[in-house]
Tab-separated table of C-alpha atoms in Angstrom:
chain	number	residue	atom	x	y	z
A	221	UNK	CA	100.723	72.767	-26.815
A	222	UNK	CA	100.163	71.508	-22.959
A	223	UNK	CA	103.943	71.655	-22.729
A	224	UNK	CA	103.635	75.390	-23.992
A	225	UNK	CA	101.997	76.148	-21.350
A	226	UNK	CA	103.351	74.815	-19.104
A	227	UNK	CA	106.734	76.684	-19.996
A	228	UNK	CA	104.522	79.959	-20.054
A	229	UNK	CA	103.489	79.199	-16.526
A	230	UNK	CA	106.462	78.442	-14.890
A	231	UNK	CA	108.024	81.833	-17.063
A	232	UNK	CA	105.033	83.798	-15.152
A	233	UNK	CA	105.810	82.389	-12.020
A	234	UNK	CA	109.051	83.402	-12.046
A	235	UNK	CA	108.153	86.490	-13.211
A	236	UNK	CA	106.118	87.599	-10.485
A	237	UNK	CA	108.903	86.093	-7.832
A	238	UNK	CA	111.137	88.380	-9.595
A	239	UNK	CA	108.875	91.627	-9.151
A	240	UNK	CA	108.391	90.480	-5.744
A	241	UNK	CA	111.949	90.296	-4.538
A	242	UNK	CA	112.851	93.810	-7.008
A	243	UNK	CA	109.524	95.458	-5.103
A	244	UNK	CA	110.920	94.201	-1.662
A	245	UNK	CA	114.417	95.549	-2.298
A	246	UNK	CA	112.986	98.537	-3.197
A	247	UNK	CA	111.083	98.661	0.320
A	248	UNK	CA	113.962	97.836	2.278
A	249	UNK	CA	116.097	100.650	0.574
A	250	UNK	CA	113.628	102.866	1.437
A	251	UNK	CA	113.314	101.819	5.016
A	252	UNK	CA	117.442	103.203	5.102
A	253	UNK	CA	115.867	106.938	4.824
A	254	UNK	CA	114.153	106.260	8.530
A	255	UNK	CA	116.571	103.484	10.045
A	256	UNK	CA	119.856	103.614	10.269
A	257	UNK	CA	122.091	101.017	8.787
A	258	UNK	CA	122.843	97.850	10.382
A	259	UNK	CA	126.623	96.939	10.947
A	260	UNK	CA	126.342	93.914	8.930
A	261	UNK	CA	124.746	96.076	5.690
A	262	UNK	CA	127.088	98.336	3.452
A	263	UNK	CA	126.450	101.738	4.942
A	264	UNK	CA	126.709	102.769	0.900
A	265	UNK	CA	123.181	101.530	0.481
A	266	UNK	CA	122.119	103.796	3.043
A	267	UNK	CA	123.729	106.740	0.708
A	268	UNK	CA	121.944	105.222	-2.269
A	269	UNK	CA	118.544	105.663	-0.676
A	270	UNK	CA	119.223	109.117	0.603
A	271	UNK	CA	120.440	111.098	-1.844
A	272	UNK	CA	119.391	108.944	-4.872
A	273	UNK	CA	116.593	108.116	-3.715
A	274	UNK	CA	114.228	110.146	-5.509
A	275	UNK	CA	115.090	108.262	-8.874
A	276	UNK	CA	114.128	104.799	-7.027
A	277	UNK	CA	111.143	106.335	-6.107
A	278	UNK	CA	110.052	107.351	-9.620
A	279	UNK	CA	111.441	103.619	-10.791
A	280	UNK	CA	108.794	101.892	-8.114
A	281	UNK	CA	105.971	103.903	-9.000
A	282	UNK	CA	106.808	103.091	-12.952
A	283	UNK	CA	107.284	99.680	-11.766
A	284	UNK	CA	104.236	99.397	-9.680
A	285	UNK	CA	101.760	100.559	-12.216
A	286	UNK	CA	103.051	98.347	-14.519
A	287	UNK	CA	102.877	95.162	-12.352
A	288	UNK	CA	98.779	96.747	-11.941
A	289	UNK	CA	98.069	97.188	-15.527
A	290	UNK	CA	99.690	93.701	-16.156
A	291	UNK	CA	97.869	91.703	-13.212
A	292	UNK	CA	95.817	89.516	-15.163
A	293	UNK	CA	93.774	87.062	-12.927
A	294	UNK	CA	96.548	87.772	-10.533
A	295	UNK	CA	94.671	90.499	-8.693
A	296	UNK	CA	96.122	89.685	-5.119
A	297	UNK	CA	99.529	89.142	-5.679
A	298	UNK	CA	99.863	92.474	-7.770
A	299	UNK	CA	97.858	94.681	-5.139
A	300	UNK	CA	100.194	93.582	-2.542
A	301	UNK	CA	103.313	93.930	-5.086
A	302	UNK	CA	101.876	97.213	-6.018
A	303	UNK	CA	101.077	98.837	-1.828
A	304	UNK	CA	104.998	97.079	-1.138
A	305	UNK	CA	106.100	99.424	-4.074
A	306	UNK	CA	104.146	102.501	-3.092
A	307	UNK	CA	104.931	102.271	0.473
A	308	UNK	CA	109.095	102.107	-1.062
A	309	UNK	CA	108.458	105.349	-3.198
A	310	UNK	CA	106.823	107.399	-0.060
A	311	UNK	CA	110.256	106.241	1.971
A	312	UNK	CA	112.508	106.853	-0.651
A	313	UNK	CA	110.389	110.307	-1.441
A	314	UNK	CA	111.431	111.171	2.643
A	315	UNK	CA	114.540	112.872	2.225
A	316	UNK	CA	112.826	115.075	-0.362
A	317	UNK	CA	110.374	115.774	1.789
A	318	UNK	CA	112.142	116.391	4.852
A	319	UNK	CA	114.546	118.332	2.849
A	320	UNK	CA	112.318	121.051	1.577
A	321	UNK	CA	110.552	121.548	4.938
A	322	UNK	CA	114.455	122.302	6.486
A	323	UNK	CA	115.030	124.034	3.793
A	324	UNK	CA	112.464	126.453	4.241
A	325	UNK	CA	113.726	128.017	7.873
A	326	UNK	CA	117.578	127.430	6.676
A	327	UNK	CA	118.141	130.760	4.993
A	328	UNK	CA	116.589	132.730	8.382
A	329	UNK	CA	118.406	130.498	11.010
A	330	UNK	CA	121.855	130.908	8.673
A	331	UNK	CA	121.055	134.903	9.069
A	332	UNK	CA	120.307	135.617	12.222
A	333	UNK	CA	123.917	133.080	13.554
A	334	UNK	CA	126.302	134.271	10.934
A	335	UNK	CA	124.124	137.573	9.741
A	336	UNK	CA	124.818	138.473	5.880
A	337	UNK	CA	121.716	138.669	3.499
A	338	UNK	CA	119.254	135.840	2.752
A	339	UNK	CA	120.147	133.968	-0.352
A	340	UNK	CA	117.349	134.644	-3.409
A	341	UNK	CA	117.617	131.033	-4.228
A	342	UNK	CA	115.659	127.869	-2.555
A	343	UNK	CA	117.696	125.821	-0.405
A	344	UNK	CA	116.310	123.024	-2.013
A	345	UNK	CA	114.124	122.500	-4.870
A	346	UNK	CA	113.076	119.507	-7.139
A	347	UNK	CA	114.797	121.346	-10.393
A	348	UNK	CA	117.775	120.958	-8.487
A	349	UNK	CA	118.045	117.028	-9.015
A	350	UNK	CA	118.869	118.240	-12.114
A	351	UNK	CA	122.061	119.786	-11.924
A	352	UNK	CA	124.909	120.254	-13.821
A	353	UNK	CA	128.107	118.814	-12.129
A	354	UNK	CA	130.391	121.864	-11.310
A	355	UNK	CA	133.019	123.020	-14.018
A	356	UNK	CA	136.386	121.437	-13.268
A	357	UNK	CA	139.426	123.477	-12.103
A	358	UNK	CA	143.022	122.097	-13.113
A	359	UNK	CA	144.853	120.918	-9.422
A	360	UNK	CA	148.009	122.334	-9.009
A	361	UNK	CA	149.966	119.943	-6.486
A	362	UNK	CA	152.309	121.424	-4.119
A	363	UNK	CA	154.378	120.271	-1.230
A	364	UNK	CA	153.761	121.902	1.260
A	365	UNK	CA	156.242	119.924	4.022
A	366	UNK	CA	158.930	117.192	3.576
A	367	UNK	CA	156.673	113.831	2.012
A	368	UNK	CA	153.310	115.856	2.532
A	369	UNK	CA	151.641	117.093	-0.628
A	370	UNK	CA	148.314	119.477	-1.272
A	371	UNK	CA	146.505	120.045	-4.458
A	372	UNK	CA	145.629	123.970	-4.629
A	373	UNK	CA	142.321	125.236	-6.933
A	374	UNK	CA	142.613	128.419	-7.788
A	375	UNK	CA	139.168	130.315	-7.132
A	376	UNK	CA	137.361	130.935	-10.333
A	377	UNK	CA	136.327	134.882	-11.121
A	378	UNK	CA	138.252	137.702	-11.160
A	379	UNK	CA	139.547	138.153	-7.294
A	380	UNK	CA	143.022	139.141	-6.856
A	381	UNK	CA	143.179	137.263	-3.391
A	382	UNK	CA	140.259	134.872	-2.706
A	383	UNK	CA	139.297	133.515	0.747
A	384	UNK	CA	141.021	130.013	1.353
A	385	UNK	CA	139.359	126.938	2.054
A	386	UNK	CA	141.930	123.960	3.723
A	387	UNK	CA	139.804	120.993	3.203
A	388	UNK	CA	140.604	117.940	5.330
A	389	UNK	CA	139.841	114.344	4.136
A	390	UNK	CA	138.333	111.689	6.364
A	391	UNK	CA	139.508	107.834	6.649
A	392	UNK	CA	139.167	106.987	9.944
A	393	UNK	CA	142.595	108.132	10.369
A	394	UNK	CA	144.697	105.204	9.066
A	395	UNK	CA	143.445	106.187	5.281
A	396	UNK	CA	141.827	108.254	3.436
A	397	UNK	CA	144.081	111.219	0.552
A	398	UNK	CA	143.286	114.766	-0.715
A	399	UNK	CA	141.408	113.110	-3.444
A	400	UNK	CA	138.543	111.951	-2.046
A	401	UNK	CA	135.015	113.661	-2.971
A	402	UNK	CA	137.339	115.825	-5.592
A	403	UNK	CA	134.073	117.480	-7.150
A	404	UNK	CA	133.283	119.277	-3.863
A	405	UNK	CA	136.242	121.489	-4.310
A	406	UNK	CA	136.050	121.866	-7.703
A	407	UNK	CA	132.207	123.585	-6.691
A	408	UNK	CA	134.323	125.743	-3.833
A	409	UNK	CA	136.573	126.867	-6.360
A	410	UNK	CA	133.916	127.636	-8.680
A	411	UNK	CA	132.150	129.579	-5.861
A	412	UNK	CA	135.162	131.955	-6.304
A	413	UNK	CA	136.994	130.734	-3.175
A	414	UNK	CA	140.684	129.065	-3.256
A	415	UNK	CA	140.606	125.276	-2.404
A	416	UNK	CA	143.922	123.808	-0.115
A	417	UNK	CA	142.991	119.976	-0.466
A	418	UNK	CA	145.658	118.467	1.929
A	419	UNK	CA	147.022	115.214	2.811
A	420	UNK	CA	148.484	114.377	6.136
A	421	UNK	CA	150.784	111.613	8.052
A	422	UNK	CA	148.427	108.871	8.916
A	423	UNK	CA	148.258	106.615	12.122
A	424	UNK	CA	148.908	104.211	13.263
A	425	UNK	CA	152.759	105.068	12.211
A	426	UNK	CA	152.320	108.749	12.919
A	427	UNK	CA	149.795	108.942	15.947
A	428	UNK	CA	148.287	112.625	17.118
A	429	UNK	CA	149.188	115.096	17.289
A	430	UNK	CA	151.145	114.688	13.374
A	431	UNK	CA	148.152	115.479	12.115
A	432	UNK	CA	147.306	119.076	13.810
A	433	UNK	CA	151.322	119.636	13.381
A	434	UNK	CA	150.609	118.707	9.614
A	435	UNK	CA	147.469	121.224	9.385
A	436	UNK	CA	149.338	124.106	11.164
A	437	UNK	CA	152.564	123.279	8.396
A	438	UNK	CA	149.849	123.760	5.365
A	439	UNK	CA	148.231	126.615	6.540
A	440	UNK	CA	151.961	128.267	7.285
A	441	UNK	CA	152.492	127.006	4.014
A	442	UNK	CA	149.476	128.642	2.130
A	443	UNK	CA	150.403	131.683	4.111
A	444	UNK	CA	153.976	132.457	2.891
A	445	UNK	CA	153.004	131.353	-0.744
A	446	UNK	CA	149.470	133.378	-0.916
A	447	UNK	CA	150.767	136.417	-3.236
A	448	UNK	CA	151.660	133.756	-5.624
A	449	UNK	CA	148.569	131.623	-4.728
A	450	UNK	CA	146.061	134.439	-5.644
A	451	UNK	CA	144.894	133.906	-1.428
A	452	UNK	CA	144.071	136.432	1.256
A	453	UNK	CA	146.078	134.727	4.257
A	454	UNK	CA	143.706	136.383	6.591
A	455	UNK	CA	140.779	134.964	5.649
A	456	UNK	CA	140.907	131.054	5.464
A	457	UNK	CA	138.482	128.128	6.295
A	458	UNK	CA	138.912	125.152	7.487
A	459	UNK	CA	136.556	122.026	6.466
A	460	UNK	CA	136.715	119.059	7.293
A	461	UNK	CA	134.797	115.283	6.676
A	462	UNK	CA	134.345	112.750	9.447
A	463	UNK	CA	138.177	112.120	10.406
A	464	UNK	CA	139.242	115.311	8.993
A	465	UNK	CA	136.572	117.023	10.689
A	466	UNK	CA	138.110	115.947	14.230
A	467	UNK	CA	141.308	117.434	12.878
A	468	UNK	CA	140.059	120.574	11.878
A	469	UNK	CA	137.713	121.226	15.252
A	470	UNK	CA	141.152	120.493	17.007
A	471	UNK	CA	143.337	123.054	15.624
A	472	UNK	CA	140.492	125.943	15.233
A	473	UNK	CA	139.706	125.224	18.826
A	474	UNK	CA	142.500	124.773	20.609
A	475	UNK	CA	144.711	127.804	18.634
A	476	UNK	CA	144.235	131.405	18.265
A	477	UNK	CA	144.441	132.079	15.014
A	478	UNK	CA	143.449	135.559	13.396
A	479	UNK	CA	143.332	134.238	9.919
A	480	UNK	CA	140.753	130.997	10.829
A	481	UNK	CA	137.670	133.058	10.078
A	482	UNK	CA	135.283	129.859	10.447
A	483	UNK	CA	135.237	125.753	10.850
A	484	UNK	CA	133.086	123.624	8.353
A	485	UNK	CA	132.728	119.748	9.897
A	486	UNK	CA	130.879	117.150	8.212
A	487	UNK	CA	130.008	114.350	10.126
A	488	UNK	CA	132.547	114.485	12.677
A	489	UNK	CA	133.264	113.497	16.139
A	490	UNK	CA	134.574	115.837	18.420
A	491	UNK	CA	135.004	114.334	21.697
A	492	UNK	CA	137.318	111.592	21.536
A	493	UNK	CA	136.674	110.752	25.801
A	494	UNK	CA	133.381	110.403	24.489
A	495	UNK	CA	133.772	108.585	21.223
A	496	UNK	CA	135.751	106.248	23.763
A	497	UNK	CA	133.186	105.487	26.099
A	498	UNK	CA	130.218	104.804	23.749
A	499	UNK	CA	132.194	102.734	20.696
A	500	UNK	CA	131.989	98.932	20.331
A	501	UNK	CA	135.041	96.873	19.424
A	502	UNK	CA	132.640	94.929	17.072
A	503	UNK	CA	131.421	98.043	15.251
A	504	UNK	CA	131.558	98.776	11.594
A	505	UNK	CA	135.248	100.414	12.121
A	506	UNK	CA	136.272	99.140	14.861
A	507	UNK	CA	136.601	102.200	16.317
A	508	UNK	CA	138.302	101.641	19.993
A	509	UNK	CA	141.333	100.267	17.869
A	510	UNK	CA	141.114	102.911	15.095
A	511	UNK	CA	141.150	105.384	18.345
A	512	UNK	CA	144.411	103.263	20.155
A	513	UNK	CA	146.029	103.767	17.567
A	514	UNK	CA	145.514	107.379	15.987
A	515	UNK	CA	145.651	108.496	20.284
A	516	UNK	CA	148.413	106.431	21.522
A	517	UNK	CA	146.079	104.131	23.636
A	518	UNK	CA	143.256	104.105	25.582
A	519	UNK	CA	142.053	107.082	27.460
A	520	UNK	CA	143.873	106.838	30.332
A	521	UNK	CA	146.812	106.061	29.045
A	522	UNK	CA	146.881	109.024	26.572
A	523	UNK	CA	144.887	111.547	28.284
A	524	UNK	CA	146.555	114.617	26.709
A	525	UNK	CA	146.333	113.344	23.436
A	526	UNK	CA	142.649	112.519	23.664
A	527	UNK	CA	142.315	116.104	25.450
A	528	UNK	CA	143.984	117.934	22.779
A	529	UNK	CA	142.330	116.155	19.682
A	530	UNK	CA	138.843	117.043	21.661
A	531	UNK	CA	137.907	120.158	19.468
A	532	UNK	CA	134.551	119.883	21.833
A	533	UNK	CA	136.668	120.073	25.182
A	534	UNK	CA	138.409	123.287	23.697
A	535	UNK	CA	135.605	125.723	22.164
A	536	UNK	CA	135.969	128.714	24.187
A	537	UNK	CA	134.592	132.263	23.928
A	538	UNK	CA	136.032	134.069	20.615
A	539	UNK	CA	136.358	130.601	19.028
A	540	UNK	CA	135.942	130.680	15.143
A	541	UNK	CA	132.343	130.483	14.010
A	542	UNK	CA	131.211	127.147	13.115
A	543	UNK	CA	128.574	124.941	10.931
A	544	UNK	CA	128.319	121.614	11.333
A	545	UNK	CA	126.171	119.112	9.568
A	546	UNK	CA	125.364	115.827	10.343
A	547	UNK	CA	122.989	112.875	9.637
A	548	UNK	CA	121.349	111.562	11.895
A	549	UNK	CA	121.292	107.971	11.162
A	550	UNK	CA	124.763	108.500	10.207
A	551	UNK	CA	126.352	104.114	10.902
A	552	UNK	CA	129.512	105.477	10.951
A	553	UNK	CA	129.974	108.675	13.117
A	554	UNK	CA	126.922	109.154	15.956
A	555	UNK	CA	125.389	112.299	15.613
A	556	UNK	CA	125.202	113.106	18.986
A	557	UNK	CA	128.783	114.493	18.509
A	558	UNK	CA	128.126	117.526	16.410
A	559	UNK	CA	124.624	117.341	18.813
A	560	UNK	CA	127.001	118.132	22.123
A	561	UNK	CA	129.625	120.187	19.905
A	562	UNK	CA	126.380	122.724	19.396
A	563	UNK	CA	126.072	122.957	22.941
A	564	UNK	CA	129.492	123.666	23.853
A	565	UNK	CA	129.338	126.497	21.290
A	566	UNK	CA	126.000	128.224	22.362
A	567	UNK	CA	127.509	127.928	25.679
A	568	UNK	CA	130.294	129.877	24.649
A	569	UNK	CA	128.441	132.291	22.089
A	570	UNK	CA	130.266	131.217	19.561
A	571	UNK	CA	127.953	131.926	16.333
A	572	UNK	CA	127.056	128.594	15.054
A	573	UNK	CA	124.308	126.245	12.828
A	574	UNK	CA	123.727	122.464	13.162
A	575	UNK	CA	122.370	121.397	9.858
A	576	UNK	CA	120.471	118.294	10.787
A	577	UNK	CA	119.633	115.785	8.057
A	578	UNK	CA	117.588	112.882	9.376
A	579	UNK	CA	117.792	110.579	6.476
A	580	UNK	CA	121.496	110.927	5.820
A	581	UNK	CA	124.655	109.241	6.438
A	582	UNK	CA	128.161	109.492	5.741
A	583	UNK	CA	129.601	111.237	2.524
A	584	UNK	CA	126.426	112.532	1.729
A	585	UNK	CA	127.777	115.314	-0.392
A	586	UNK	CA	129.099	112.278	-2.797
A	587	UNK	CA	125.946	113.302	-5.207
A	588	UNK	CA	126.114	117.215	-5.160
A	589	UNK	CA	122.294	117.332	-6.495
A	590	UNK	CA	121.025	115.168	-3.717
A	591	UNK	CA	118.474	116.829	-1.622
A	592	UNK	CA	121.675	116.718	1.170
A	593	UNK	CA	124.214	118.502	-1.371
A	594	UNK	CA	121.548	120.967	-1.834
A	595	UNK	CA	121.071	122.089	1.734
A	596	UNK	CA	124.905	121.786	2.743
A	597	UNK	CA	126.229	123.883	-0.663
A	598	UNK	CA	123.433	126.850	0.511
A	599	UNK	CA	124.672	126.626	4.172
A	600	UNK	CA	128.019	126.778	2.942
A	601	UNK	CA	127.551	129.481	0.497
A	602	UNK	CA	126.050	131.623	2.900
A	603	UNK	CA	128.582	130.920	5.732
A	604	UNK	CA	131.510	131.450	3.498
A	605	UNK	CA	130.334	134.774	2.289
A	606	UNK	CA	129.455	135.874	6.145
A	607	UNK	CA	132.539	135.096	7.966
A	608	UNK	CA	135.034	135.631	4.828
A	609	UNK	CA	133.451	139.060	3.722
């Protein structure tokens, strides 16, 4: 019997170590909504807490009232268990928070850059967490240049020649294919606009400019096949993530082209001088190397390079309207990029919106019913319908 107990004891005991550590992690997730991710952590943890978040919020406050109901004599160990728990539910409830009080002035500031009527629906709402992934559209793959390949979505609905959008992965350059974050296009598509996702040549065997030579080839491309496409070529989009988001600032910027009607970056940088100056050899990508090699060396080695692929050096009056949208604790790109690309663009009049998320990081559109989906697919809905209309 004595030896029964003991066994129940030492089960207890490592019990409540158990519910410790779990309530700990649990804090320290949450504390990746306010902080951002150190270089040593997996920046995907950050994403977990931000746009997941609100699930491991409802787990630690299920969790938490069980460890109370269950404390037995235990009464100090499962208060603090219990406050460590609630204090990891009100960080992990942040971005849903934050999100609805952004969301609130969204649909006005979205109007009165880019005009176009105020969207009925919330930019973010609760009921949202709850929905439905976006119908998939069959990928037609297409080559659009010798070795360089596109998959093509054909908008859904009944238009004879839908507005184009050219999305442009991210990769850090070196990597990175038209697959990635798929479901985003299928929601474009389904949003009744044609979806161009490309690939293109990749450093550090192809260095820039390739890759604005490979973006100007698609959208000839899409142009001279848009009858059979079902696309207007007047009225395309380009969007691009981190990477592809440099790529796509570049060639809006720095062209004149009629048919660019707008720029979509996510997480982006824009200035590469700047990127330059303020990156760390020992950072996550080691981004002065990823840079060497996608510019052709260091700054002043490849000046023009790192001039041209500067879509912040080259916004100028007339440029194509733009909406950017960033997080700011963002490990991998610094925010202060799309920050200074704002500038640049209110300096020029250029109509524009900064979304700002401040508990987000990179490929936060990765759960399209996170409170960050939800405020990026409204921004986006309204600026396609402005600027394509």
């Amino acid at each position: 019997m004595c030896a029964q107990l003991g066994l129940f004891g030492v089960v207890m005991g490592m019990s409540r170590l158990l519910l410790s550590v779990l309530a700990l992690a649990l804090f320290a997730l949450g504390l990746l909504t306010v902080l951002r991710s150190p270089d040593w952590l997996d920046w995907k943890l950050a994403l977990l807490a931000g746009e997941f978040g609100h699930w491991l919020a409802l787990s630690a406050v299920v969790l938490g009232a069980a460890v109370w109901a269950a404390r037995g004599e235990h009464n100090v160990w499962a208060g603090a268990v219990s406050a460590v728990l609630a204090l990891a539910a009100g960080l992990l409830l942040r971005p849903s928070f934050e999100a609805g009080r952004i969301g609130r002035g969204l649909p006005e500031e979205l109007a009165a850059a880019f005009g176009g009527n105020v969207e009925p629906k919330a930019a973010f709402s609760v009921a949202g967490f709850f929905g439905a992934a976006p119908a998939s559209v069959p990928a037609e793959t297409h080559e659009y240049a010798p070795g360089l390949k596109l998959d093509f979505f054909r908008a859904v609905g009944a238009r004879p020649a839908a507005p184009c959008v050219i999305v442009i992965h991210g990769g850090g350059w070196d990597s990175g294919d038209r697959g990635q974050l798929a479901g985003f296009n299928h929601w474009l598509a389904g949003q009744g606009y044609a979806v161009a996702a490309i690939n293109y040549r990749l450093a550090p065997k192809f260095p820039w400019p390739a890759q604005r030579e490979d973006t100007r080839a698609a959208l000839a491309y899409l142009k001279a096949h848009a009858g059979a496409l079902g696309l207007d070529a007047t009225r395309l989009v380009l969007f691009g993530r981190s990477a592809g988001g440099q790529i796509a600032g570049a060639v809006a910027f720095g062209g004149d082209d009629p048919a660019i009607r707008g720029v979509i970056t996510f997480y982006a940088p824009h200035d590469m001088f700047f990127a330059y100056t303020y990156a760390r050899e020992d950072d996550i990508l080691r981004s002065p190397q990823l840079m060497r090699q996608y510019l052709g060396g260091p700054p002043a080695a490849a000046k023009t390079n790192y001039e041209s692929a500067s879509g912040h050096q080259r916004v100028r009056p007339g440029s194509p309207p733009t909406l950017l949208v960033h997080g700011t604790i963002d490990t991998l790109v610094w925010y202060r990029h799309s920050e200074r690309l704002e500038a640049q663009l209110a300096a020029a009049r250029v109509p524009h919106v900064h979304l700002k998320l401040p508990w987000a990081t990179h490929a936060f559109e990765f759960n399209l019913s996170g409170p960050s989906s939800q405020l990026a697919t409204y921004a986006l809905t309204h600026f396609l319908a402005a600027v394509t209309k």
